[in-house]
Every structure is written in C-alpha cells, then in structure tokens.
mmCIF file of C-alpha atoms in Angstrom:
data_model
loop_
_atom_site.group_PDB
_atom_site.id
_atom_site.type_symbol
_atom_site.label_atom_id
_atom_site.label_comp_id
_atom_site.label_asym_id
_atom_site.label_seq_id
_atom_site.Cartn_x
_atom_site.Cartn_y
_atom_site.Cartn_z
ATOM 1 C CA MET A 277 0.000 0.000 0.000
ATOM 2 C CA MET A 278 1.464 3.326 -1.028
ATOM 3 C CA SER A 279 1.825 6.009 1.573
ATOM 4 C CA SER A 280 -0.052 9.255 1.086
ATOM 5 C CA SER A 281 1.225 12.760 1.741
ATOM 6 C CA ILE A 282 -0.590 16.007 1.212
ATOM 7 C CA PHE A 283 2.482 17.871 0.002
ATOM 8 C CA SER A 284 5.698 17.193 -1.833
ATOM 9 C CA LEU A 285 7.730 20.009 -0.230
ATOM 10 C CA ARG A 286 9.578 17.555 1.997
ATOM 11 C CA ARG A 287 11.806 16.753 -0.993
ATOM 12 C CA GLN A 288 13.057 20.312 -1.237
ATOM 13 C CA PRO A 289 16.506 21.220 0.146
ATOM 14 C CA PHE A 290 15.421 24.155 2.320
ATOM 15 C CA LYS A 291 13.257 22.171 4.717
ATOM 16 C CA GLY A 292 15.873 22.413 7.472
ATOM 17 C CA ILE A 293 16.187 26.182 7.087
ATOM 18 C CA TYR A 294 12.428 26.569 7.143
ATOM 19 C CA THR A 295 12.194 24.388 10.249
ATOM 20 C CA CYS A 296 14.745 26.523 12.154
ATOM 21 C CA PHE A 297 12.968 29.702 11.118
ATOM 22 C CA ALA A 298 9.614 28.283 12.237
ATOM 23 C CA ILE A 299 10.973 27.326 15.672
ATOM 24 C CA VAL A 300 12.512 30.774 16.235
ATOM 25 C CA ARG A 301 9.293 32.441 15.127
ATOM 26 C CA LEU A 302 7.232 30.218 17.424
ATOM 27 C CA LEU A 303 9.320 30.818 20.545
ATOM 28 C CA GLY A 304 10.242 34.436 19.937
ATOM 29 C CA VAL A 305 7.078 35.856 18.414
ATOM 30 C CA LEU A 306 4.020 33.634 18.467
ATOM 31 C CA LEU A 307 4.050 32.304 22.046
ATOM 32 C CA PRO A 308 4.485 35.779 23.606
ATOM 33 C CA TRP A 309 1.795 37.164 21.306
ATOM 34 C CA TRP A 310 -0.642 34.336 22.082
ATOM 35 C CA THR A 311 -0.021 34.852 25.803
ATOM 36 C CA ILE A 312 -0.854 38.554 25.602
ATOM 37 C CA CYS A 313 -3.956 37.947 23.441
ATOM 38 C CA ASN A 314 -5.355 35.383 25.905
ATOM 39 C CA LEU A 315 -4.167 36.868 29.171
ATOM 40 C CA LEU A 316 -7.629 37.819 30.432
ATOM 41 C CA PRO A 317 -10.606 35.386 30.391
ATOM 42 C CA ALA A 318 -12.655 37.916 28.416
ATOM 43 C CA TRP A 319 -10.067 37.804 25.614
ATOM 44 C CA ARG A 320 -10.017 34.025 25.296
ATOM 45 C CA PRO A 321 -11.955 31.993 22.715
ATOM 46 C CA ARG A 322 -14.041 30.760 25.661
ATOM 47 C CA ARG A 323 -14.104 32.297 29.101
ATOM 48 C CA THR A 324 -14.007 28.820 30.616
ATOM 49 C CA TRP A 325 -10.676 28.006 28.985
ATOM 50 C CA TYR A 326 -7.461 28.149 30.950
ATOM 51 C CA LEU A 327 -4.627 30.192 29.507
ATOM 52 C CA SER A 328 -2.698 26.953 28.943
ATOM 53 C CA TRP A 329 -5.591 25.590 26.852
ATOM 54 C CA CYS A 330 -5.529 28.675 24.642
ATOM 55 C CA LEU A 331 -1.795 28.347 24.082
ATOM 56 C CA LYS A 332 -1.998 24.620 23.387
ATOM 57 C CA ASN A 333 -4.896 25.096 20.961
ATOM 58 C CA ASN A 334 -2.922 27.728 19.052
ATOM 59 C CA PHE A 335 0.184 25.566 19.122
ATOM 60 C CA GLN A 336 -1.778 22.585 17.744
ATOM 61 C CA ARG A 337 -3.159 24.754 14.961
ATOM 62 C CA HIS A 338 0.300 26.095 14.163
ATOM 63 C CA ALA A 339 1.859 22.619 14.274
ATOM 64 C CA ASN A 340 -0.728 21.281 11.824
ATOM 65 C CA GLY A 341 0.194 23.937 9.313
ATOM 66 C CA PHE A 342 3.920 23.458 9.868
ATOM 67 C CA PHE A 343 3.953 19.682 9.433
ATOM 68 C CA GLN A 344 1.749 19.867 6.369
ATOM 69 C CA THR A 345 3.985 22.543 4.854
ATOM 70 C CA ILE A 346 7.150 20.467 5.179
ATOM 71 C CA GLY A 347 5.314 17.355 4.036
ATOM 72 C CA PHE A 348 5.197 15.411 7.307
ATOM 73 C CA VAL A 349 1.768 13.785 7.297
ATOM 74 C CA PRO A 350 1.555 10.379 9.015
ATOM 75 C CA SER A 351 -0.032 7.968 6.603
ATOM 76 C CA ALA A 352 -0.994 4.396 5.911
ATOM 77 C CA ASN A 353 1.877 1.999 5.452
ATOM 78 C CA THR A 354 2.695 -1.508 4.352
ATOM 79 C CA LEU A 355 2.039 -4.389 6.690
ATOM 80 C CA ASP A 356 4.290 -4.393 9.762
ATOM 81 C CA LEU A 357 5.401 -7.984 10.329
ATOM 82 C CA ARG A 358 7.359 -7.491 13.550
ATOM 83 C CA PRO A 359 6.473 -10.170 16.117
ATOM 84 C CA GLU A 360 5.322 -7.628 18.683
ATOM 85 C CA VAL A 361 2.821 -6.120 16.212
ATOM 86 C CA LEU A 362 -0.340 -8.155 15.657
ATOM 87 C CA GLY A 363 -0.711 -7.487 11.945
ATOM 88 C CA LEU A 364 -1.949 -9.568 9.038
ATOM 89 C CA GLU A 365 -3.345 -9.174 5.556
ATOM 90 C CA ILE A 366 -7.026 -9.793 4.986
ATOM 91 C CA ASN A 367 -8.775 -10.775 1.785
ATOM 92 C CA ALA A 368 -10.413 -8.201 -0.427
ATOM 93 C CA ILE A 369 -14.176 -8.006 -0.370
ATOM 94 C CA PRO A 370 -15.398 -10.488 -3.032
ATOM 95 C CA PRO A 371 -16.496 -8.750 -6.231
ATOM 96 C CA ASP A 372 -19.889 -10.474 -6.147
ATOM 97 C CA LEU A 373 -20.668 -8.620 -2.915
ATOM 98 C CA ILE A 374 -20.194 -5.256 -4.634
ATOM 99 C CA ARG A 375 -23.489 -4.389 -6.233
ATOM 100 C CA GLY A 376 -25.964 -1.588 -6.766
ATOM 101 C CA LYS A 377 -24.717 1.948 -6.193
ATOM 102 C CA LEU A 378 -21.408 0.749 -4.804
ATOM 103 C CA LYS A 379 -20.589 -1.192 -7.962
ATOM 104 C CA GLU A 380 -21.499 1.810 -10.097
ATOM 105 C CA TRP A 381 -19.385 4.218 -8.032
ATOM 106 C CA ALA A 382 -16.407 1.856 -7.992
ATOM 107 C CA GLY A 383 -16.595 1.462 -11.749
ATOM 108 C CA ASP A 384 -16.779 5.212 -12.328
ATOM 109 C CA ALA A 385 -13.723 5.757 -10.119
ATOM 110 C CA GLY A 386 -11.718 2.779 -11.410
ATOM 111 C CA VAL A 387 -11.486 1.392 -7.879
ATOM 112 C CA PHE A 388 -11.169 -2.335 -7.247
ATOM 113 C CA PRO A 389 -11.018 -4.567 -4.164
ATOM 114 C CA VAL A 390 -7.519 -5.350 -2.869
ATOM 115 C CA ARG A 391 -5.909 -7.217 0.007
ATOM 116 C CA ILE A 392 -5.205 -4.826 2.878
ATOM 117 C CA PRO A 393 -3.415 -4.927 6.233
ATOM 118 C CA GLY A 394 -5.206 -5.008 9.547
ATOM 119 C CA TYR A 395 -4.024 -4.893 13.150
ATOM 120 C CA TRP A 396 -5.314 -6.489 16.310
ATOM 121 C CA MET A 397 -5.112 -4.731 19.657
ATOM 122 C CA HIS A 398 -5.715 -6.680 22.863
ATOM 123 C CA GLY A 399 -7.060 -5.272 26.088
ATOM 124 C CA PRO A 400 -5.434 -5.598 29.521
ATOM 125 C CA ASN A 401 -5.033 -9.056 31.069
ATOM 126 C CA THR A 402 -5.847 -10.971 27.881
ATOM 127 C CA ASN A 403 -3.955 -13.796 26.167
ATOM 128 C CA PHE A 404 -5.418 -13.981 22.666
ATOM 129 C CA THR A 405 -3.353 -15.204 19.757
ATOM 130 C CA LEU A 406 -3.279 -13.284 16.468
ATOM 131 C CA GLY A 407 -6.758 -13.445 14.916
ATOM 132 C CA GLU A 408 -7.919 -16.089 17.368
ATOM 133 C CA HIS A 409 -11.361 -17.450 16.533
ATOM 134 C CA ALA A 410 -14.156 -15.845 18.521
ATOM 135 C CA ASN A 411 -15.508 -17.697 21.506
ATOM 136 C CA PRO A 412 -19.260 -17.269 22.216
ATOM 137 C CA SER A 413 -18.404 -16.277 25.785
ATOM 138 C CA GLU A 414 -15.873 -13.644 24.700
ATOM 139 C CA GLY A 415 -18.376 -10.834 24.403
ATOM 140 C CA LYS A 416 -18.016 -7.922 22.026
ATOM 141 C CA VAL A 417 -15.217 -6.814 19.710
ATOM 142 C CA LEU A 418 -14.349 -3.279 18.660
ATOM 143 C CA TYR A 419 -13.929 -2.654 14.933
ATOM 144 C CA TYR A 420 -12.046 0.628 14.611
ATOM 145 C CA LEU A 421 -11.887 2.953 11.594
ATOM 146 C CA HIS A 422 -9.348 5.749 12.051
ATOM 147 C CA GLY A 423 -9.729 9.414 11.167
ATOM 148 C CA GLY A 424 -7.478 11.668 9.102
ATOM 149 C CA GLY A 425 -9.682 13.229 6.443
ATOM 150 C CA TYR A 426 -9.365 10.075 4.298
ATOM 151 C CA VAL A 427 -5.862 11.259 3.360
ATOM 152 C CA ALA A 428 -3.692 10.666 6.435
ATOM 153 C CA PHE A 429 -2.889 8.549 9.499
ATOM 154 C CA SER A 430 -2.938 4.810 9.941
ATOM 155 C CA ALA A 431 -4.546 1.820 11.620
ATOM 156 C CA HIS A 432 -1.159 0.748 13.000
ATOM 157 C CA PRO A 433 -1.089 0.374 16.816
ATOM 158 C CA ASP A 434 1.739 2.944 16.950
ATOM 159 C CA SER A 435 -0.356 5.569 15.160
ATOM 160 C CA MET A 436 -1.677 8.405 17.337
ATOM 161 C CA THR A 437 -5.229 7.496 16.315
ATOM 162 C CA SER A 438 -4.897 4.058 17.908
ATOM 163 C CA ALA A 439 -5.093 5.769 21.292
ATOM 164 C CA ILE A 440 -8.867 5.694 20.791
ATOM 165 C CA PRO A 441 -9.427 1.909 20.581
ATOM 166 C CA ARG A 442 -6.742 1.392 23.227
ATOM 167 C CA SER A 443 -8.496 3.684 25.692
ATOM 168 C CA ILE A 444 -11.912 2.132 24.993
ATOM 169 C CA LEU A 445 -10.486 -1.347 25.608
ATOM 170 C CA GLN A 446 -9.041 -0.206 28.913
ATOM 171 C CA GLN A 447 -12.274 1.493 29.975
ATOM 172 C CA CYS A 448 -14.516 -1.428 28.992
ATOM 173 C CA ALA A 449 -12.241 -4.313 30.036
ATOM 174 C CA GLU A 450 -14.764 -5.464 32.638
ATOM 175 C CA LEU A 451 -17.594 -5.427 30.097
ATOM 176 C CA ASN A 452 -16.229 -8.192 27.867
ATOM 177 C CA VAL A 453 -14.817 -5.835 25.231
ATOM 178 C CA LYS A 454 -11.390 -7.402 25.154
ATOM 179 C CA ARG A 455 -9.896 -6.761 21.719
ATOM 180 C CA ALA A 456 -10.100 -4.419 18.753
ATOM 181 C CA PHE A 457 -9.396 -4.806 15.052
ATOM 182 C CA ASN A 458 -8.120 -1.792 13.080
ATOM 183 C CA VAL A 459 -8.309 -1.957 9.296
ATOM 184 C CA GLU A 460 -5.739 -0.170 7.123
ATOM 185 C CA TYR A 461 -8.107 1.203 4.526
ATOM 186 C CA ARG A 462 -6.640 2.881 1.475
ATOM 187 C CA LEU A 463 -6.020 6.625 1.664
ATOM 188 C CA SER A 464 -6.987 9.102 -1.036
ATOM 189 C CA SER A 465 -4.532 11.525 -2.644
ATOM 190 C CA HIS A 466 -4.606 14.239 -5.270
ATOM 191 C CA ASP A 467 -2.337 16.708 -7.043
ATOM 192 C CA PRO A 468 0.576 17.329 -6.578
ATOM 193 C CA ASN A 469 0.640 13.688 -5.451
ATOM 194 C CA PRO A 470 -0.589 10.784 -7.580
ATOM 195 C CA ARG A 471 -4.369 10.675 -7.863
ATOM 196 C CA GLU A 472 -5.185 7.502 -5.975
ATOM 197 C CA ASN A 473 -7.930 5.692 -4.059
ATOM 198 C CA PRO A 474 -10.950 7.995 -4.368
ATOM 199 C CA PHE A 475 -14.362 7.019 -3.043
ATOM 200 C CA PRO A 476 -15.377 4.218 -2.611
ATOM 201 C CA ALA A 477 -11.931 2.628 -2.036
ATOM 202 C CA ALA A 478 -12.087 3.118 1.752
ATOM 203 C CA LEU A 479 -15.640 1.756 1.859
ATOM 204 C CA LEU A 480 -14.609 -1.414 0.004
ATOM 205 C CA ASP A 481 -11.798 -1.916 2.522
ATOM 206 C CA ALA A 482 -14.033 -1.266 5.531
ATOM 207 C CA LEU A 483 -16.439 -3.911 4.234
ATOM 208 C CA ALA A 484 -13.515 -6.318 3.797
ATOM 209 C CA GLY A 485 -12.533 -5.839 7.436
ATOM 210 C CA TYR A 486 -16.087 -6.402 8.594
ATOM 211 C CA ALA A 487 -16.409 -9.565 6.490
ATOM 212 C CA TYR A 488 -13.124 -10.791 7.991
ATOM 213 C CA LEU A 489 -14.466 -10.398 11.532
ATOM 214 C CA VAL A 490 -17.709 -12.199 10.709
ATOM 215 C CA ASN A 491 -16.650 -14.886 8.247
ATOM 216 C CA ASP A 492 -13.052 -15.620 9.264
ATOM 217 C CA VAL A 493 -12.872 -14.839 12.971
ATOM 218 C CA GLY A 494 -16.443 -15.886 13.669
ATOM 219 C CA PHE A 495 -17.935 -12.904 15.490
ATOM 220 C CA ALA A 496 -21.692 -12.539 15.331
ATOM 221 C CA PRO A 497 -22.546 -9.118 13.861
ATOM 222 C CA LYS A 498 -24.513 -8.248 17.010
ATOM 223 C CA ASP A 499 -21.260 -8.564 18.978
ATOM 224 C CA ILE A 500 -19.354 -6.088 16.788
ATOM 225 C CA ILE A 501 -19.179 -2.431 17.804
ATOM 226 C CA ILE A 502 -17.867 -0.179 15.053
ATOM 227 C CA ALA A 503 -15.968 2.864 16.337
ATOM 228 C CA GLY A 504 -14.757 5.674 14.105
ATOM 229 C CA ASP A 505 -13.424 9.171 14.658
ATOM 230 C CA SER A 506 -13.721 12.063 12.201
ATOM 231 C CA ALA A 507 -13.448 10.536 8.697
ATOM 232 C CA GLY A 508 -13.586 7.101 10.332
ATOM 233 C CA GLY A 509 -16.994 7.990 11.758
ATOM 234 C CA ASN A 510 -18.121 9.023 8.297
ATOM 235 C CA LEU A 511 -16.886 5.693 6.933
ATOM 236 C CA ALA A 512 -18.701 3.746 9.667
ATOM 237 C CA ILE A 513 -22.020 5.369 8.744
ATOM 238 C CA ALA A 514 -21.484 4.689 5.038
ATOM 239 C CA MET A 515 -20.683 1.044 5.696
ATOM 240 C CA VAL A 516 -23.803 0.454 7.783
ATOM 241 C CA ARG A 517 -25.896 2.216 5.161
ATOM 242 C CA TYR A 518 -24.604 -0.182 2.511
ATOM 243 C CA LEU A 519 -25.277 -3.228 4.682
ATOM 244 C CA LEU A 520 -28.878 -2.064 5.071
ATOM 245 C CA GLU A 521 -29.533 -0.925 1.503
ATOM 246 C CA GLU A 522 -27.920 -3.910 -0.219
ATOM 247 C CA PRO A 523 -28.633 -6.882 2.096
ATOM 248 C CA GLU A 524 -28.537 -9.448 -0.711
ATOM 249 C CA ALA A 525 -25.282 -8.080 -2.066
ATOM 250 C CA SER A 526 -23.491 -7.814 1.251
ATOM 251 C CA LYS A 527 -24.682 -11.124 2.759
ATOM 252 C CA LEU A 528 -23.866 -9.441 6.052
ATOM 253 C CA VAL A 529 -26.105 -7.786 8.598
ATOM 254 C CA PRO A 530 -25.328 -4.539 10.439
ATOM 255 C CA PRO A 531 -23.262 -4.522 13.640
ATOM 256 C CA GLY A 532 -24.538 -4.338 17.194
ATOM 257 C CA GLY A 533 -23.519 -0.736 17.811
ATOM 258 C CA LEU A 534 -21.820 2.421 16.552
ATOM 259 C CA ILE A 535 -19.464 4.773 18.374
ATOM 260 C CA LEU A 536 -19.060 7.977 16.350
ATOM 261 C CA LEU A 537 -16.491 10.451 17.673
ATOM 262 C CA SER A 538 -16.539 13.886 16.028
ATOM 263 C CA PRO A 539 -17.819 12.257 12.824
ATOM 264 C CA TRP A 540 -17.158 14.262 9.672
ATOM 265 C CA SER A 541 -20.747 14.419 8.464
ATOM 266 C CA ASP A 542 -20.752 16.895 5.582
ATOM 267 C CA LEU A 543 -17.852 16.355 3.187
ATOM 268 C CA GLY A 544 -19.250 18.935 0.786
ATOM 269 C CA ASN A 545 -19.608 22.681 1.244
ATOM 270 C CA SER A 546 -23.181 23.128 2.432
ATOM 271 C CA SER A 547 -22.238 23.689 6.085
ATOM 272 C CA SER A 548 -19.456 26.143 5.312
ATOM 273 C CA GLU A 549 -21.747 28.232 3.103
ATOM 274 C CA ASP A 550 -23.922 29.084 6.127
ATOM 275 C CA MET A 551 -22.203 31.958 7.945
ATOM 276 C CA HIS A 552 -24.082 31.080 11.153
ATOM 277 C CA ASN A 553 -22.770 27.520 11.116
ATOM 278 C CA THR A 554 -20.060 26.452 13.557
ATOM 279 C CA MET A 555 -17.728 26.113 10.573
ATOM 280 C CA HIS A 556 -17.492 29.900 11.024
ATOM 281 C CA THR A 557 -18.579 30.625 14.598
ATOM 282 C CA ASN A 558 -16.106 28.124 16.106
ATOM 283 C CA VAL A 559 -13.069 29.294 14.156
ATOM 284 C CA ARG A 560 -11.307 30.517 17.305
ATOM 285 C CA THR A 561 -12.105 27.421 19.354
ATOM 286 C CA ASP A 562 -10.808 24.659 17.099
ATOM 287 C CA TYR A 563 -7.216 23.944 16.115
ATOM 288 C CA MET A 564 -8.424 22.769 12.689
ATOM 289 C CA ALA A 565 -9.493 26.249 11.620
ATOM 290 C CA GLU A 566 -6.155 27.403 10.223
ATOM 291 C CA PRO A 567 -4.191 27.504 8.062
ATOM 292 C CA GLU A 568 -6.818 27.498 5.348
ATOM 293 C CA ILE A 569 -4.419 28.146 2.456
ATOM 294 C CA LEU A 570 -1.697 25.612 1.747
ATOM 295 C CA PRO A 571 1.640 26.084 -0.063
ATOM 296 C CA ASP A 572 0.164 25.074 -3.408
ATOM 297 C CA GLY A 573 -2.379 27.892 -3.162
ATOM 298 C CA HIS A 574 -5.404 25.733 -2.377
ATOM 299 C CA ALA A 575 -7.497 25.516 0.758
ATOM 300 C CA ARG A 576 -6.763 22.495 2.919
ATOM 301 C CA ARG A 577 -10.393 21.352 2.796
ATOM 302 C CA GLU A 578 -10.305 21.508 -0.992
ATOM 303 C CA TYR A 579 -7.448 19.020 -1.081
ATOM 304 C CA PHE A 580 -9.372 16.561 1.091
ATOM 305 C CA GLN A 581 -12.474 16.981 -1.043
ATOM 306 C CA HIS A 582 -10.748 16.576 -4.401
ATOM 307 C CA ALA A 583 -8.715 13.591 -3.200
ATOM 308 C CA PHE A 584 -11.743 11.765 -1.828
ATOM 309 C CA ALA A 585 -14.209 12.649 -4.591
ATOM 310 C CA GLY A 586 -11.776 11.937 -7.432
ATOM 311 C CA PRO A 587 -13.524 11.616 -10.782
ATOM 312 C CA HIS A 588 -16.948 11.870 -9.124
ATOM 313 C CA GLY A 589 -16.356 15.608 -8.640
ATOM 314 C CA VAL A 590 -16.761 17.679 -5.505
ATOM 315 C CA GLU A 591 -20.451 18.323 -6.281
ATOM 316 C CA PHE A 592 -20.993 14.596 -5.703
ATOM 317 C CA LEU A 593 -20.185 15.094 -2.021
ATOM 318 C CA ASP A 594 -23.015 17.536 -1.343
ATOM 319 C CA ALA A 595 -25.659 15.314 -2.919
ATOM 320 C CA ASN A 596 -24.724 11.875 -1.557
ATOM 321 C CA ALA A 597 -26.195 10.541 1.686
ATOM 322 C CA TYR A 598 -23.400 7.958 1.961
ATOM 323 C CA VAL A 599 -20.663 10.549 2.340
ATOM 324 C CA SER A 600 -22.557 13.645 3.539
ATOM 325 C CA PRO A 601 -25.465 12.498 5.720
ATOM 326 C CA ALA A 602 -25.611 15.997 7.248
ATOM 327 C CA SER A 603 -25.550 17.888 3.949
ATOM 328 C CA LEU A 604 -27.919 20.849 4.100
ATOM 329 C CA LEU A 605 -28.580 20.381 0.379
ATOM 330 C CA LEU A 606 -30.264 17.055 1.143
ATOM 331 C CA LYS A 607 -33.755 16.909 2.603
ATOM 332 C CA ASP A 608 -34.317 14.969 5.814
ATOM 333 C CA GLU A 609 -36.361 12.390 3.931
ATOM 334 C CA ASP A 610 -33.386 11.777 1.621
ATOM 335 C CA VAL A 611 -31.185 10.683 4.553
ATOM 336 C CA ARG A 612 -32.879 7.926 6.518
ATOM 337 C CA PHE A 613 -31.586 5.824 9.401
ATOM 338 C CA GLU A 614 -34.168 3.074 9.775
ATOM 339 C CA GLY A 615 -32.493 -0.169 10.818
ATOM 340 C CA PHE A 616 -29.290 1.453 12.092
ATOM 341 C CA PRO A 617 -27.895 -0.085 15.289
ATOM 342 C CA PRO A 618 -27.755 1.796 18.608
ATOM 343 C CA ALA A 619 -25.327 4.701 18.309
ATOM 344 C CA PHE A 620 -23.236 6.818 20.657
ATOM 345 C CA VAL A 621 -22.337 10.147 19.034
ATOM 346 C CA ALA A 622 -19.804 12.406 20.783
ATOM 347 C CA TYR A 623 -18.463 15.781 19.688
ATOM 348 C CA GLY A 624 -17.068 18.978 21.148
ATOM 349 C CA SER A 625 -19.106 22.143 21.529
ATOM 350 C CA GLY A 626 -16.097 24.122 20.304
ATOM 351 C CA GLU A 627 -15.288 22.149 17.164
ATOM 352 C CA LEU A 628 -15.872 23.285 13.608
ATOM 353 C CA PHE A 629 -18.013 20.243 12.859
ATOM 354 C CA ALA A 630 -20.415 20.752 15.799
ATOM 355 C CA GLY A 631 -23.168 22.180 13.595
ATOM 356 C CA GLN A 632 -23.108 19.409 11.021
ATOM 357 C CA ILE A 633 -22.933 16.745 13.729
ATOM 358 C CA ARG A 634 -26.024 18.207 15.378
ATOM 359 C CA THR A 635 -27.782 17.945 12.018
ATOM 360 C CA LEU A 636 -26.644 14.334 11.756
ATOM 361 C CA VAL A 637 -27.911 13.515 15.265
ATOM 362 C CA ARG A 638 -31.255 15.178 14.611
ATOM 363 C CA ARG A 639 -31.735 13.090 11.477
ATOM 364 C CA MET A 640 -30.676 9.920 13.259
ATOM 365 C CA LYS A 641 -33.029 10.534 16.181
ATOM 366 C CA HIS A 642 -35.934 11.086 13.797
ATOM 367 C CA ASP A 643 -35.701 7.439 12.721
ATOM 368 C CA MET A 644 -33.958 5.843 15.699
ATOM 369 C CA GLY A 645 -35.383 7.674 18.693
ATOM 370 C CA ASP A 646 -33.668 6.951 21.987
ATOM 371 C CA ARG A 647 -31.345 4.417 20.350
ATOM 372 C CA VAL A 648 -29.134 7.434 19.642
ATOM 373 C CA VAL A 649 -27.149 8.808 22.570
ATOM 374 C CA GLU A 650 -25.789 12.314 21.965
ATOM 375 C CA TYR A 651 -22.806 13.435 24.033
ATOM 376 C CA GLU A 652 -21.626 17.018 23.660
ATOM 377 C CA ALA A 653 -18.309 17.682 25.396
ATOM 378 C CA GLU A 654 -18.258 21.226 26.740
ATOM 379 C CA ASP A 655 -15.320 23.180 25.320
ATOM 380 C CA GLY A 656 -14.256 20.139 23.296
ATOM 381 C CA VAL A 657 -12.354 20.599 20.034
ATOM 382 C CA HIS A 658 -12.468 18.355 16.995
ATOM 383 C CA ASP A 659 -11.463 14.759 17.724
ATOM 384 C CA TYR A 660 -10.694 15.754 21.292
ATOM 385 C CA MET A 661 -10.164 12.097 22.221
ATOM 386 C CA LEU A 662 -6.713 12.482 20.630
ATOM 387 C CA ILE A 663 -5.787 15.892 22.050
ATOM 388 C CA GLY A 664 -3.664 15.759 25.203
ATOM 389 C CA TRP A 665 -4.960 18.932 26.856
ATOM 390 C CA GLN A 666 -8.537 17.667 26.546
ATOM 391 C CA GLU A 667 -7.933 14.989 29.169
ATOM 392 C CA ARG A 668 -10.969 15.954 31.242
ATOM 393 C CA ASN A 669 -13.315 15.535 28.277
ATOM 394 C CA GLN A 670 -11.602 12.291 27.325
ATOM 395 C CA ARG A 671 -12.120 10.843 30.783
ATOM 396 C CA ASP A 672 -15.785 11.856 30.931
ATOM 397 C CA THR A 673 -16.484 10.586 27.417
ATOM 398 C CA LEU A 674 -14.914 7.197 28.133
ATOM 399 C CA SER A 675 -17.118 6.868 31.214
ATOM 400 C CA ALA A 676 -20.162 7.700 29.080
ATOM 401 C CA ILE A 677 -19.094 5.125 26.475
ATOM 402 C CA GLU A 678 -18.752 2.518 29.223
ATOM 403 C CA GLN A 679 -22.303 3.198 30.425
ATOM 404 C CA TRP A 680 -23.598 3.053 26.851
ATOM 405 C CA VAL A 681 -21.880 -0.280 26.188
ATOM 406 C CA LYS A 682 -23.642 -1.659 29.272
ATOM 407 C CA THR A 683 -27.022 -0.769 27.754
ATOM 408 C CA ILE A 684 -26.396 -2.455 24.403
ATOM 409 C CA GLY A 685 -24.949 -5.503 26.148
ATOM 410 C CA ARG A 686 -28.216 -6.393 27.798
#
C-alpha cells in the first residue's frame, strides 16, 4: 500500500532552514503574542478556557500547518510484520458482494477490491493469539476505523489514532470488550501527489474488514461495535448504510452498535456556506481552523475533497447521503436511518463540525429515537479524544461510552 502525503515540499533542500525559522518564530514571536492575546478570560476563545488551553490550541493549529507545509503527514503503510505487532493481511471483499450503487461508483472511479493490512489490539489481562477465533463467551469486539480526512494517518497500533481503541479497551475491560481490530483502509490523494484511491476505495476496505471479523474470525454481527473518529466515523455510517440498503449483495447484517467520535458528516460545502454555522462561529475554538491556504495555493479542505471525490467531482459530495449524511442540500427524507444499530455520538461544543454533527444527530433521532445517545463535550475541540490537553473531556467521554456499552450488552 502506497503512503499518502498532502504535500511534496519535503523533498526540497530548504526544509531544514524553514524548520529553524519556524521554531525561532514560534518561541520568539508567536508564544508571547498568544499569551498577551489570551491573558484575560474575556479575551479568550471561551471564558471557561485556561490560559494553557488557549496556548496549546494555538500551538496545535500552528503545528498542523507546519507539518503539512514540510510534508510530514503520518499515513498508511505496508504491513508491519514485527512479532510484537499483531498485523496480518485480509482478503479483499469479493467482487460479487459489490453491487448496486457501490458497484457503479467503484466502476466510475476505477477502484477495485484489494488485500489490505489489519491490526489487532488486545485489552489488559488478555492472552489472545493473532486473529484467534471468537468464543461465544468472549463478548463484544471493537472494529475501529481511524480518522485523518481520508488522506492521512494509519490503523497501525503505533499511530496516534490508535489511542482511541486502546483507551476504549481499557475502559470497557470489565464489560467483555477485550480486543479491537483496526483496518488499514486505502487513503486518497490528489495533485501534486498521484491521484489515488478515491471514493469508494475506503468503503470497500471497511467492508472487507467487517467480512473478515464475521466470516473468518467468527464474530456474530450483534457482537461487533464499530468505532470511528472524524473521517472514520463518516466511513462507519457509510458502511452500515450499505449493509442495510444492499442486504442481498453484502450477505452481512449490520453490527450491534456504533461509536461515532466527532464524525465528519458533511464532506461537501453546504455547512461552510452558512455563515451562522459552527464552521465559522467556532473558528477561534478549534485547532483545525487554520491555516486554510496551503503552499500550493489551495485551501486544505479543498485538497481533502478533491482527493476523496476523485472523478466523481466535488459536487458529488453535497448530494450523496453515503458521504454527507448531514448535507444541508439534502432533505431529511433523503437521509434515513431506519435499521441502524444503537449509536453513541460524541463531539465537542467548540469544534468546527459541531453544527453538522447536530444535524446528523437530529436526522438519526428522527428514525432511531432513543437508540441514539448524543454526548456534547463542553469546550471540546475536533477529535478531542486524541488531544492531550482535553484529558478531562476524554475521561468523561470514556465513562459515558462505558455506560452506553452496558445498555447495548443487555
């Protein structure tokens, strides 16, 4: 599997000079300026934020722009075969299970099923072997789909995103959630990189991982909890939608539960076109807000959109319930959730995506009622489960997830 990087500037000879300049600028100019601008509570993005939170949020925002500028974007990799890493390759989803809309989209994009890596993570005080067959008394398994805008990060246990399944396993160890499987779905890329793996490549791979858990490892679908953050949450919703809309094609039934953490719910532009949406009102309270313009002259969001949409075109994203279930250009009746499993949806009140996630939750509750649990973390930023200074929200959210798992385990 080829790695994906947003930029190609890392190959240029002045990266070291730029890095030194950026460090001097950070320490000598930006940190003092941020301190002054946030010195009083009334000047801060939120009065409830500590000064240290303001500085760390700005630093995170600045670091994102820096690493993307020099081309350092953690990405999917080839299978790690070290003994201490529980990795293996899983079979591609069989072509005969790709039908209906999915078959049409894959054909239009020139995307085909492939073998992909996957990684097992075991909870505390367990002694499973690699891919050990499920025992009926084992309980539930976590199927994790990582975030990264469909263009970055990895399912590898050493990836920063793997902190999410690891922490859920630790929190729910007493509830018979003892291991997690992370699938290394293909990442999308676009100019100036090779144009690779547009939609629905990641969806094909997510289905392959699910089929592996059911058909090879032997888990009953009702004992599988799919967890996804950001783009991974988007992918989890799309996968369940396919399982429901194409039951004969998939030959699989939906899982027993969904954990959606800051799910990216509108991949198009409908949310950002509303000036009252949190895509604008939460600009100061989310590290993702800047920088908007990248070294190649394009907005960061545009790169994600073009890479993921590929030949379908960006307009496809606004009009497709699979990839933008919170699109404001779609009517509520065009985005239905009948048959979806119980869902726990968490997001931060301070994140850019808060508005679109609220739209998603409202649409889910219309069809699912109290089988949707909404958890809004006060002062939380996007994907706060991965942000070190959001420890308080992480702790509270994990406790809420534990209580939710108890309810679906009855």
